[in-house]
Amino acid sequence: MLIFGVLTGNVLGFARVAVTAYLLGTHSRADSLAVAMGPLDTFNNMLLNSMIFAFVPMLTACKGEARTALLMKLSRLFTWVFGAISAVVILSAPWLMRALAPGLDPQYFPQAVMTLRILSLSTVAAGSGAIYCALLYTGRRFAPTAFNQAAINAFTIIAALGLFRMLGVYALAIGYTAGTWAQLGVVWYAARRPLKTASLPECHIHWSEILRKPAFFVVYASGLALNITFTRAYATHAGPGMAAALDYCMRGVGVPMALLVSPVSNSLLPEIARLRSLFRMREAFRLIDRTVALAALIAVAGCTFALLFRHPAVAIFFQRGSFTMESTTLVSAVFLGLGPSLVGWSLLEITSRSLFALDRPWPPVIAAMIPLLFNICLTLRLHSFQPELVGLGSSLGLMLGFVVLFVMAHLNRKVWMEQA
């Protein structure tokens, strides 16, 4: 069910990007959507993964009414946190957009700001829903959570097709936000329906400890997110349509990575945690090695195929409506630099999530900073606006981050087994 849900979500994701390409092409108004939706979508996914990795072990350690009490405390606390984040984004949207899109055409800057404000309302739903996803993962109930991206993409497509003539770019932002609230309703019902919330015992875990739990994964995920965010911001200086082209390419990277990383990591996390609880560290490391080796073979083969056939693939999926032959040429050129990020990114994610499951958060956090730093240094050093080079720093940085993490994990493996 999990694999089917991820597959459905990514197929609809392709359809969402195809609809966006048809309506907007690689015009500056497509840039205004990309620079607002890209960072918010990444941030919402970061919240989902952070909540799951932080609170699945904590909820697993509780039983019965104690687990329900903890869930209610998590829900109350983080609803306020996510609401505050949305409010801050709404109020500071003009300043945030200047950082996210410094080279955006001034004519489309107000449109980007309003789009960001609409999308910020999705953060409350995405973050709150992540708490219920963590509970469902604890009970290995993957079906309600499997169609998270599918719901978001479906609502975005419906709103784009139905409201674009009336609302323009805002139609896609409204559809995305509505999709996150619809998915919140699904996981809320699935998680809360079997629970008895009357006369619960008090949860004695202090709120400060709860807030610290996702800190490591938030820092880790932020490092990876900022790597792409910097690339997108730099792309706005390279001319109209470049930021949109980068986002279209991200779909070509994101779909195979989601199909590879999400099912593997979500099934690997409970098994590694179980082996760790039984002090069978050698078996856990052996499982990680086999998984990374298999993922490397799949990622390299998939990346090679995508690079070889990038131009006809872009034409088949996107070249219609406002997406012209020139748009196909631009996106294909950008993908040549960004496409290889599939290999480093997927291997870095699988290895990092495995180490989080082993309660070894520092190596992934350190490794997540390397792609961003390398990307900034190389991109500013080259200072090139050629489409083929816009994503090169991101791709090479992710590969370097994985290599550093792999080396750190193997150098510390003996010490970790002795400590266990």
Short mmCIF file of C-alpha atoms in Angstrom, two decimals:
data_model
loop_
_atom_site.label_atom_id
_atom_site.label_comp_id
_atom_site.label_asym_id
_atom_site.label_seq_id
_atom_site.Cartn_x
_atom_site.Cartn_y
_atom_site.Cartn_z
CA MET A 1 0.00 0.00 0.00
CA LEU A 2 2.83 2.39 0.85
CA ILE A 3 4.56 1.81 -2.49
CA PHE A 4 1.25 2.16 -4.35
CA GLY A 5 0.51 5.42 -2.54
CA VAL A 6 3.95 6.85 -3.28
CA LEU A 7 3.64 5.78 -6.91
CA THR A 8 0.19 7.35 -7.21
CA GLY A 9 1.40 10.56 -5.61
CA ASN A 10 4.33 10.86 -7.97
CA VAL A 11 2.29 10.05 -11.07
CA LEU A 12 -0.11 12.82 -10.05
CA GLY A 13 2.95 14.95 -9.31
CA PHE A 14 4.04 14.56 -12.90
CA ALA A 15 0.51 15.48 -13.98
CA ARG A 16 0.61 18.55 -11.72
CA VAL A 17 3.87 19.73 -13.26
CA ALA A 18 2.54 19.00 -16.76
CA VAL A 19 -0.53 21.14 -16.05
CA THR A 20 1.68 23.90 -14.63
CA ALA A 21 3.92 23.72 -17.69
CA TYR A 22 0.91 23.86 -20.02
CA LEU A 23 -0.51 26.92 -18.26
CA LEU A 24 2.71 28.83 -17.47
CA GLY A 25 5.58 27.45 -19.58
CA THR A 26 8.93 29.03 -18.68
CA HIS A 27 7.62 32.58 -18.42
CA SER A 28 8.44 34.88 -15.49
CA ARG A 29 5.03 34.21 -13.96
CA ALA A 30 6.09 30.54 -13.77
CA ASP A 31 9.13 31.75 -11.83
CA SER A 32 6.83 33.58 -9.39
CA LEU A 33 5.08 30.29 -8.61
CA ALA A 34 8.29 28.23 -8.45
CA VAL A 35 10.08 30.52 -5.97
CA ALA A 36 7.05 30.47 -3.63
CA MET A 37 5.80 26.89 -3.95
CA GLY A 38 9.21 25.19 -4.11
CA PRO A 39 10.48 26.31 -0.67
CA LEU A 40 7.07 25.85 1.04
CA ASP A 41 6.64 22.36 -0.41
CA THR A 42 10.14 21.44 0.75
CA PHE A 43 9.47 22.90 4.21
CA ASN A 44 6.20 20.97 4.58
CA ASN A 45 7.91 17.71 3.61
CA MET A 46 10.65 18.51 6.11
CA LEU A 47 8.02 18.88 8.85
CA LEU A 48 6.47 15.53 7.92
CA ASN A 49 9.77 13.66 8.01
CA SER A 50 10.93 15.45 11.18
CA MET A 51 7.78 14.57 13.11
CA ILE A 52 7.92 10.93 11.99
CA PHE A 53 11.58 10.41 12.81
CA ALA A 54 11.34 12.27 16.12
CA PHE A 55 8.13 10.86 17.55
CA VAL A 56 7.68 7.35 16.15
CA PRO A 57 10.24 6.01 18.69
CA MET A 58 8.73 8.12 21.49
CA LEU A 59 5.17 6.97 20.74
CA THR A 60 6.36 3.36 20.35
CA ALA A 61 7.85 3.48 23.84
CA CYS A 62 4.42 4.37 25.31
CA LYS A 63 1.48 2.02 25.56
CA GLY A 64 -2.29 2.39 25.77
CA GLU A 65 -3.56 5.53 27.45
CA ALA A 66 -0.03 6.89 27.94
CA ARG A 67 0.47 6.90 24.16
CA THR A 68 -2.85 8.67 23.63
CA ALA A 69 -1.96 11.28 26.26
CA LEU A 70 1.37 11.91 24.56
CA LEU A 71 -0.35 12.26 21.17
CA MET A 72 -2.78 14.84 22.54
CA LYS A 73 0.06 16.83 24.09
CA LEU A 74 2.04 16.73 20.83
CA SER A 75 -1.00 17.84 18.87
CA ARG A 76 -1.78 20.79 21.15
CA LEU A 77 1.81 21.99 21.35
CA PHE A 78 2.71 21.76 17.68
CA THR A 79 -0.56 23.23 16.44
CA TRP A 80 0.52 26.44 18.16
CA VAL A 81 4.04 26.11 16.78
CA PHE A 82 2.91 25.58 13.19
CA GLY A 83 0.30 28.32 13.47
CA ALA A 84 3.00 30.73 14.62
CA ILE A 85 5.23 29.73 11.69
CA SER A 86 2.42 30.42 9.21
CA ALA A 87 1.74 33.81 10.79
CA VAL A 88 5.41 34.77 10.61
CA VAL A 89 5.60 33.77 6.92
CA ILE A 90 2.47 35.79 6.09
CA LEU A 91 3.81 38.90 7.83
CA SER A 92 7.36 38.64 6.52
CA ALA A 93 6.53 37.41 2.99
CA PRO A 94 7.98 40.46 1.14
CA TRP A 95 11.33 40.15 2.91
CA LEU A 96 11.41 36.38 2.55
CA MET A 97 10.73 36.66 -1.18
CA ARG A 98 13.64 39.06 -1.63
CA ALA A 99 15.88 36.34 -0.19
CA LEU A 100 14.22 33.47 -2.08
CA ALA A 101 14.10 35.22 -5.46
CA PRO A 102 16.56 38.14 -5.60
CA GLY A 103 16.62 38.18 -9.41
CA LEU A 104 12.87 37.81 -10.02
CA ASP A 105 11.29 40.20 -12.52
CA PRO A 106 9.97 43.13 -10.37
CA GLN A 107 6.68 43.02 -12.29
CA TYR A 108 5.95 39.58 -10.81
CA PHE A 109 7.29 40.19 -7.31
CA PRO A 110 3.90 41.12 -5.71
CA GLN A 111 2.37 37.98 -7.28
CA ALA A 112 5.11 35.83 -5.73
CA VAL A 113 4.55 37.43 -2.32
CA MET A 114 0.79 36.76 -2.39
CA THR A 115 1.36 33.20 -3.59
CA LEU A 116 3.72 32.60 -0.67
CA ARG A 117 1.13 33.93 1.77
CA ILE A 118 -1.57 31.61 0.43
CA LEU A 119 0.77 28.62 0.54
CA SER A 120 1.87 29.41 4.11
CA LEU A 121 -1.58 28.34 5.34
CA SER A 122 -0.68 24.79 4.29
CA THR A 123 2.04 24.60 6.95
CA VAL A 124 -0.47 24.33 9.81
CA ALA A 125 -2.20 21.40 8.10
CA ALA A 126 1.00 19.67 6.97
CA GLY A 127 2.66 19.93 10.38
CA SER A 128 -0.41 18.93 12.39
CA GLY A 129 -1.06 16.02 10.05
CA ALA A 130 2.52 14.84 10.55
CA ILE A 131 1.78 14.21 14.25
CA TYR A 132 -1.05 11.83 13.35
CA CYS A 133 1.14 10.23 10.67
CA ALA A 134 3.68 9.43 13.39
CA LEU A 135 0.99 7.64 15.43
CA LEU A 136 -0.17 5.69 12.37
CA TYR A 137 3.41 4.69 11.58
CA THR A 138 3.77 3.47 15.17
CA GLY A 139 0.94 1.01 14.52
CA ARG A 140 2.34 0.23 11.03
CA ARG A 141 -0.85 1.64 9.48
CA PHE A 142 0.59 3.08 6.29
CA ALA A 143 -2.55 3.28 4.12
CA PRO A 144 -3.94 6.66 5.41
CA THR A 145 -0.52 8.29 5.10
CA ALA A 146 0.48 6.74 1.78
CA PHE A 147 -1.59 9.14 -0.32
CA ASN A 148 -0.35 12.39 1.23
CA GLN A 149 1.30 13.67 -1.95
CA ALA A 150 -1.48 12.21 -4.08
CA ALA A 151 -4.10 14.32 -2.28
CA ILE A 152 -2.03 17.50 -2.57
CA ASN A 153 -1.30 16.95 -6.25
CA ALA A 154 -4.90 16.01 -7.09
CA PHE A 155 -6.34 19.13 -5.43
CA THR A 156 -3.71 21.31 -7.14
CA ILE A 157 -4.58 19.90 -10.56
CA ILE A 158 -8.33 20.31 -10.02
CA ALA A 159 -7.94 23.91 -8.80
CA ALA A 160 -5.55 24.78 -11.64
CA LEU A 161 -7.89 23.45 -14.33
CA GLY A 162 -11.01 24.91 -12.75
CA LEU A 163 -9.86 28.27 -11.43
CA PHE A 164 -6.85 29.35 -13.51
CA ARG A 165 -8.79 31.63 -15.87
CA MET A 166 -10.27 33.46 -12.91
CA LEU A 167 -7.38 33.45 -10.42
CA GLY A 168 -4.24 32.79 -12.48
CA VAL A 169 -1.22 31.49 -10.54
CA TYR A 170 -3.14 31.79 -7.27
CA ALA A 171 -5.35 28.87 -8.35
CA LEU A 172 -2.43 26.45 -7.99
CA ALA A 173 -1.54 27.83 -4.56
CA ILE A 174 -5.14 27.49 -3.37
CA GLY A 175 -5.33 23.93 -4.67
CA TYR A 176 -2.09 22.95 -2.95
CA THR A 177 -3.23 24.42 0.36
CA ALA A 178 -6.65 22.73 0.10
CA GLY A 179 -4.91 19.40 -0.56
CA THR A 180 -2.88 19.63 2.66
CA TRP A 181 -6.04 20.32 4.69
CA ALA A 182 -7.85 17.42 3.01
CA GLN A 183 -4.99 15.08 3.90
CA LEU A 184 -5.04 16.38 7.49
CA GLY A 185 -8.70 15.36 7.66
CA VAL A 186 -7.86 11.83 6.46
CA VAL A 187 -5.04 11.16 8.94
CA TRP A 188 -6.91 12.90 11.79
CA TYR A 189 -9.91 10.62 11.31
CA ALA A 190 -7.78 7.48 10.88
CA ALA A 191 -5.65 8.19 13.94
CA ARG A 192 -8.30 9.56 16.33
CA ARG A 193 -11.22 7.23 15.52
CA PRO A 194 -10.04 4.21 17.58
CA LEU A 195 -8.67 6.32 20.46
CA LYS A 196 -10.38 6.85 23.80
CA THR A 197 -9.59 10.40 24.87
CA ALA A 198 -11.73 10.59 28.01
CA SER A 199 -10.06 10.49 31.45
CA LEU A 200 -6.52 10.29 30.09
CA PRO A 201 -3.56 10.30 32.50
CA GLU A 202 -1.34 13.35 32.47
CA CYS A 203 1.64 13.24 30.11
CA HIS A 204 4.71 14.03 32.23
CA ILE A 205 7.13 14.57 29.35
CA HIS A 206 8.11 18.24 29.50
CA TRP A 207 7.39 20.40 26.46
CA SER A 208 11.06 21.41 26.20
CA GLU A 209 12.06 17.77 25.77
CA ILE A 210 9.36 17.32 23.13
CA LEU A 211 10.62 20.34 21.17
CA ARG A 212 14.21 19.04 21.33
CA LYS A 213 13.28 15.68 19.82
CA PRO A 214 12.95 16.78 16.18
CA ALA A 215 15.80 19.29 16.41
CA PHE A 216 18.49 17.08 14.85
CA PHE A 217 16.35 16.03 11.92
CA VAL A 218 15.15 19.62 11.35
CA VAL A 219 18.77 20.82 11.13
CA TYR A 220 19.63 17.92 8.83
CA ALA A 221 16.63 18.46 6.55
CA SER A 222 17.20 22.23 6.54
CA GLY A 223 20.73 21.75 5.23
CA LEU A 224 19.49 19.67 2.31
CA ALA A 225 16.57 22.04 1.65
CA LEU A 226 18.80 25.13 1.63
CA ASN A 227 21.01 23.47 -0.97
CA ILE A 228 18.16 23.50 -3.50
CA THR A 229 16.79 26.82 -2.24
CA PHE A 230 20.14 28.51 -2.90
CA THR A 231 20.26 27.00 -6.40
CA ARG A 232 16.73 28.24 -7.14
CA ALA A 233 17.52 31.73 -5.81
CA TYR A 234 20.68 31.90 -7.92
CA ALA A 235 18.69 30.75 -10.97
CA THR A 236 16.46 33.85 -10.78
CA HIS A 237 19.51 35.89 -11.83
CA ALA A 238 20.00 33.75 -14.95
CA GLY A 239 17.01 35.09 -16.84
CA PRO A 240 13.23 34.60 -17.12
CA GLY A 241 12.07 31.02 -16.79
CA MET A 242 15.25 29.61 -15.27
CA ALA A 243 13.80 29.11 -11.79
CA ALA A 244 10.72 27.45 -13.30
CA ALA A 245 12.96 25.22 -15.45
CA LEU A 246 14.81 24.18 -12.31
CA ASP A 247 11.52 23.22 -10.63
CA TYR A 248 10.43 21.18 -13.63
CA CYS A 249 13.76 19.34 -13.41
CA MET A 250 13.23 18.76 -9.71
CA ARG A 251 10.20 16.65 -10.62
CA GLY A 252 12.46 14.50 -12.78
CA VAL A 253 14.75 14.05 -9.77
CA GLY A 254 12.07 13.91 -7.08
CA VAL A 255 9.87 11.18 -8.55
CA PRO A 256 12.52 8.43 -8.86
CA MET A 257 14.05 9.50 -5.56
CA ALA A 258 10.70 9.27 -3.77
CA LEU A 259 10.04 5.86 -5.29
CA LEU A 260 13.46 4.71 -4.14
CA VAL A 261 13.92 6.46 -0.79
CA SER A 262 10.45 6.57 0.77
CA PRO A 263 9.53 2.85 0.68
CA VAL A 264 13.07 1.78 1.54
CA SER A 265 13.59 4.17 4.44
CA ASN A 266 10.08 3.82 5.87
CA SER A 267 10.37 0.04 5.99
CA LEU A 268 14.03 0.15 7.05
CA LEU A 269 13.50 2.52 10.01
CA PRO A 270 11.42 0.17 12.22
CA GLU A 271 13.66 -2.82 11.43
CA ILE A 272 16.88 -0.98 12.27
CA ALA A 273 15.32 0.41 15.45
CA ARG A 274 14.28 -3.13 16.41
CA LEU A 275 17.78 -4.53 15.83
CA ARG A 276 19.24 -1.67 17.83
CA SER A 277 16.88 -2.37 20.75
CA LEU A 278 18.08 -6.00 20.69
CA PHE A 279 21.73 -4.89 20.58
CA ARG A 280 22.20 -6.65 17.24
CA MET A 281 24.23 -3.80 15.77
CA ARG A 282 26.27 -5.95 13.43
CA GLU A 283 23.09 -7.15 11.70
CA ALA A 284 21.80 -3.58 11.53
CA PHE A 285 24.96 -2.37 9.80
CA ARG A 286 24.88 -5.32 7.42
CA LEU A 287 21.28 -4.45 6.50
CA ILE A 288 22.25 -0.82 5.90
CA ASP A 289 25.20 -1.79 3.67
CA ARG A 290 23.08 -4.08 1.52
CA THR A 291 20.35 -1.46 1.17
CA VAL A 292 22.77 1.33 0.21
CA ALA A 293 24.52 -0.92 -2.35
CA LEU A 294 21.23 -1.86 -3.99
CA ALA A 295 20.03 1.76 -3.95
CA ALA A 296 23.30 2.89 -5.56
CA LEU A 297 22.86 0.47 -8.47
CA ILE A 298 19.27 1.59 -9.05
CA ALA A 299 20.09 5.31 -8.71
CA VAL A 300 23.06 5.23 -11.10
CA ALA A 301 21.11 3.22 -13.71
CA GLY A 302 18.08 5.51 -13.43
CA CYS A 303 20.18 8.68 -13.59
CA THR A 304 22.09 7.47 -16.66
CA PHE A 305 18.85 6.62 -18.45
CA ALA A 306 17.31 9.99 -17.56
CA LEU A 307 20.32 11.96 -18.79
CA LEU A 308 20.46 10.08 -22.10
CA PHE A 309 16.78 10.57 -22.88
CA ARG A 310 16.13 13.88 -21.14
CA HIS A 311 15.23 15.91 -24.25
CA PRO A 312 12.59 13.56 -25.72
CA ALA A 313 11.21 12.87 -22.24
CA VAL A 314 10.73 16.59 -21.51
CA ALA A 315 9.09 17.07 -24.90
CA ILE A 316 6.69 14.15 -24.37
CA PHE A 317 5.64 15.13 -20.85
CA PHE A 318 5.56 18.94 -21.05
CA GLN A 319 5.76 20.39 -24.58
CA ARG A 320 2.25 21.72 -25.14
CA GLY A 321 0.35 24.94 -24.49
CA SER A 322 2.62 27.63 -23.05
CA PHE A 323 5.52 25.16 -22.83
CA THR A 324 7.23 25.65 -26.21
CA MET A 325 10.15 23.96 -27.97
CA GLU A 326 12.42 26.62 -26.48
CA SER A 327 11.16 25.64 -23.03
CA THR A 328 12.03 22.00 -23.76
CA THR A 329 15.57 22.98 -24.75
CA LEU A 330 16.00 25.09 -21.59
CA VAL A 331 14.68 22.42 -19.19
CA SER A 332 16.77 19.69 -20.86
CA ALA A 333 19.89 21.81 -20.46
CA VAL A 334 19.19 22.50 -16.77
CA PHE A 335 18.55 18.80 -16.14
CA LEU A 336 22.04 17.94 -17.42
CA GLY A 337 23.51 19.66 -14.36
CA LEU A 338 20.79 18.89 -11.81
CA GLY A 339 19.93 15.31 -12.82
CA PRO A 340 23.00 13.65 -11.25
CA SER A 341 21.83 14.92 -7.85
CA LEU A 342 19.54 11.87 -7.84
CA VAL A 343 22.49 9.60 -7.00
CA GLY A 344 24.06 11.55 -4.15
CA TRP A 345 20.76 12.74 -2.70
CA SER A 346 19.10 9.31 -2.55
CA LEU A 347 22.16 7.61 -1.03
CA LEU A 348 22.64 10.42 1.47
CA GLU A 349 18.99 10.21 2.53
CA ILE A 350 18.95 6.42 2.97
CA THR A 351 22.22 6.38 4.93
CA SER A 352 21.20 9.35 7.09
CA ARG A 353 17.80 7.95 7.98
CA SER A 354 19.43 4.65 8.90
CA LEU A 355 21.79 6.44 11.27
CA PHE A 356 18.92 8.40 12.79
CA ALA A 357 17.23 5.06 13.48
CA LEU A 358 20.43 3.97 15.25
CA ASP A 359 20.29 7.17 17.34
CA ARG A 360 23.48 8.50 15.71
CA PRO A 361 22.30 11.94 14.53
CA TRP A 362 25.55 13.90 14.41
CA PRO A 363 27.10 12.38 11.24
CA PRO A 364 23.97 13.04 9.13
CA VAL A 365 23.71 16.60 10.47
CA ILE A 366 27.34 17.30 9.58
CA ALA A 367 27.01 15.68 6.16
CA ALA A 368 23.85 17.68 5.36
CA MET A 369 25.78 20.96 5.61
CA ILE A 370 28.40 19.89 3.06
CA PRO A 371 26.22 20.08 -0.10
CA LEU A 372 25.10 23.61 0.75
CA LEU A 373 28.62 24.90 1.48
CA PHE A 374 30.10 23.19 -1.57
CA ASN A 375 27.26 24.45 -3.78
CA ILE A 376 27.72 28.06 -2.63
CA CYS A 377 31.49 27.95 -3.15
CA LEU A 378 31.39 26.31 -6.58
CA THR A 379 28.43 28.32 -7.91
CA LEU A 380 29.88 31.67 -6.88
CA ARG A 381 33.31 30.62 -8.15
CA LEU A 382 31.96 29.67 -11.59
CA HIS A 383 29.46 32.55 -11.59
CA SER A 384 27.92 31.13 -14.74
CA PHE A 385 24.35 31.55 -15.94
CA GLN A 386 24.60 28.72 -18.46
CA PRO A 387 21.62 26.39 -17.91
CA GLU A 388 23.87 23.31 -17.82
CA LEU A 389 25.84 24.71 -14.87
CA VAL A 390 23.03 26.11 -12.71
CA GLY A 391 22.45 22.81 -10.85
CA LEU A 392 25.98 21.43 -11.04
CA GLY A 393 27.04 22.67 -7.59
CA SER A 394 23.99 21.05 -6.02
CA SER A 395 24.65 17.67 -7.68
CA LEU A 396 28.35 17.52 -6.85
CA GLY A 397 27.72 18.77 -3.30
CA LEU A 398 25.20 16.00 -2.60
CA MET A 399 27.59 13.35 -3.85
CA LEU A 400 30.37 14.78 -1.68
CA GLY A 401 28.00 14.83 1.31
CA PHE A 402 27.21 11.14 0.85
CA VAL A 403 30.90 10.20 0.54
CA VAL A 404 31.75 12.07 3.75
CA LEU A 405 28.82 10.45 5.60
CA PHE A 406 29.77 6.99 4.32
CA VAL A 407 33.35 7.45 5.54
CA MET A 408 32.25 8.78 8.95
CA ALA A 409 29.83 5.88 9.43
CA HIS A 410 32.46 3.26 8.65
CA LEU A 411 35.17 4.89 10.76
CA ASN A 412 32.86 5.01 13.81
CA ARG A 413 31.18 1.65 13.30
CA LYS A 414 33.41 -0.30 15.68
CA VAL A 415 33.04 2.30 18.43
CA TRP A 416 29.25 2.31 18.07
CA MET A 417 29.06 -1.48 18.32
CA GLU A 418 31.19 -1.44 21.48
CA GLN A 419 29.00 1.27 23.01
CA ALA A 420 25.86 -0.71 22.19
#
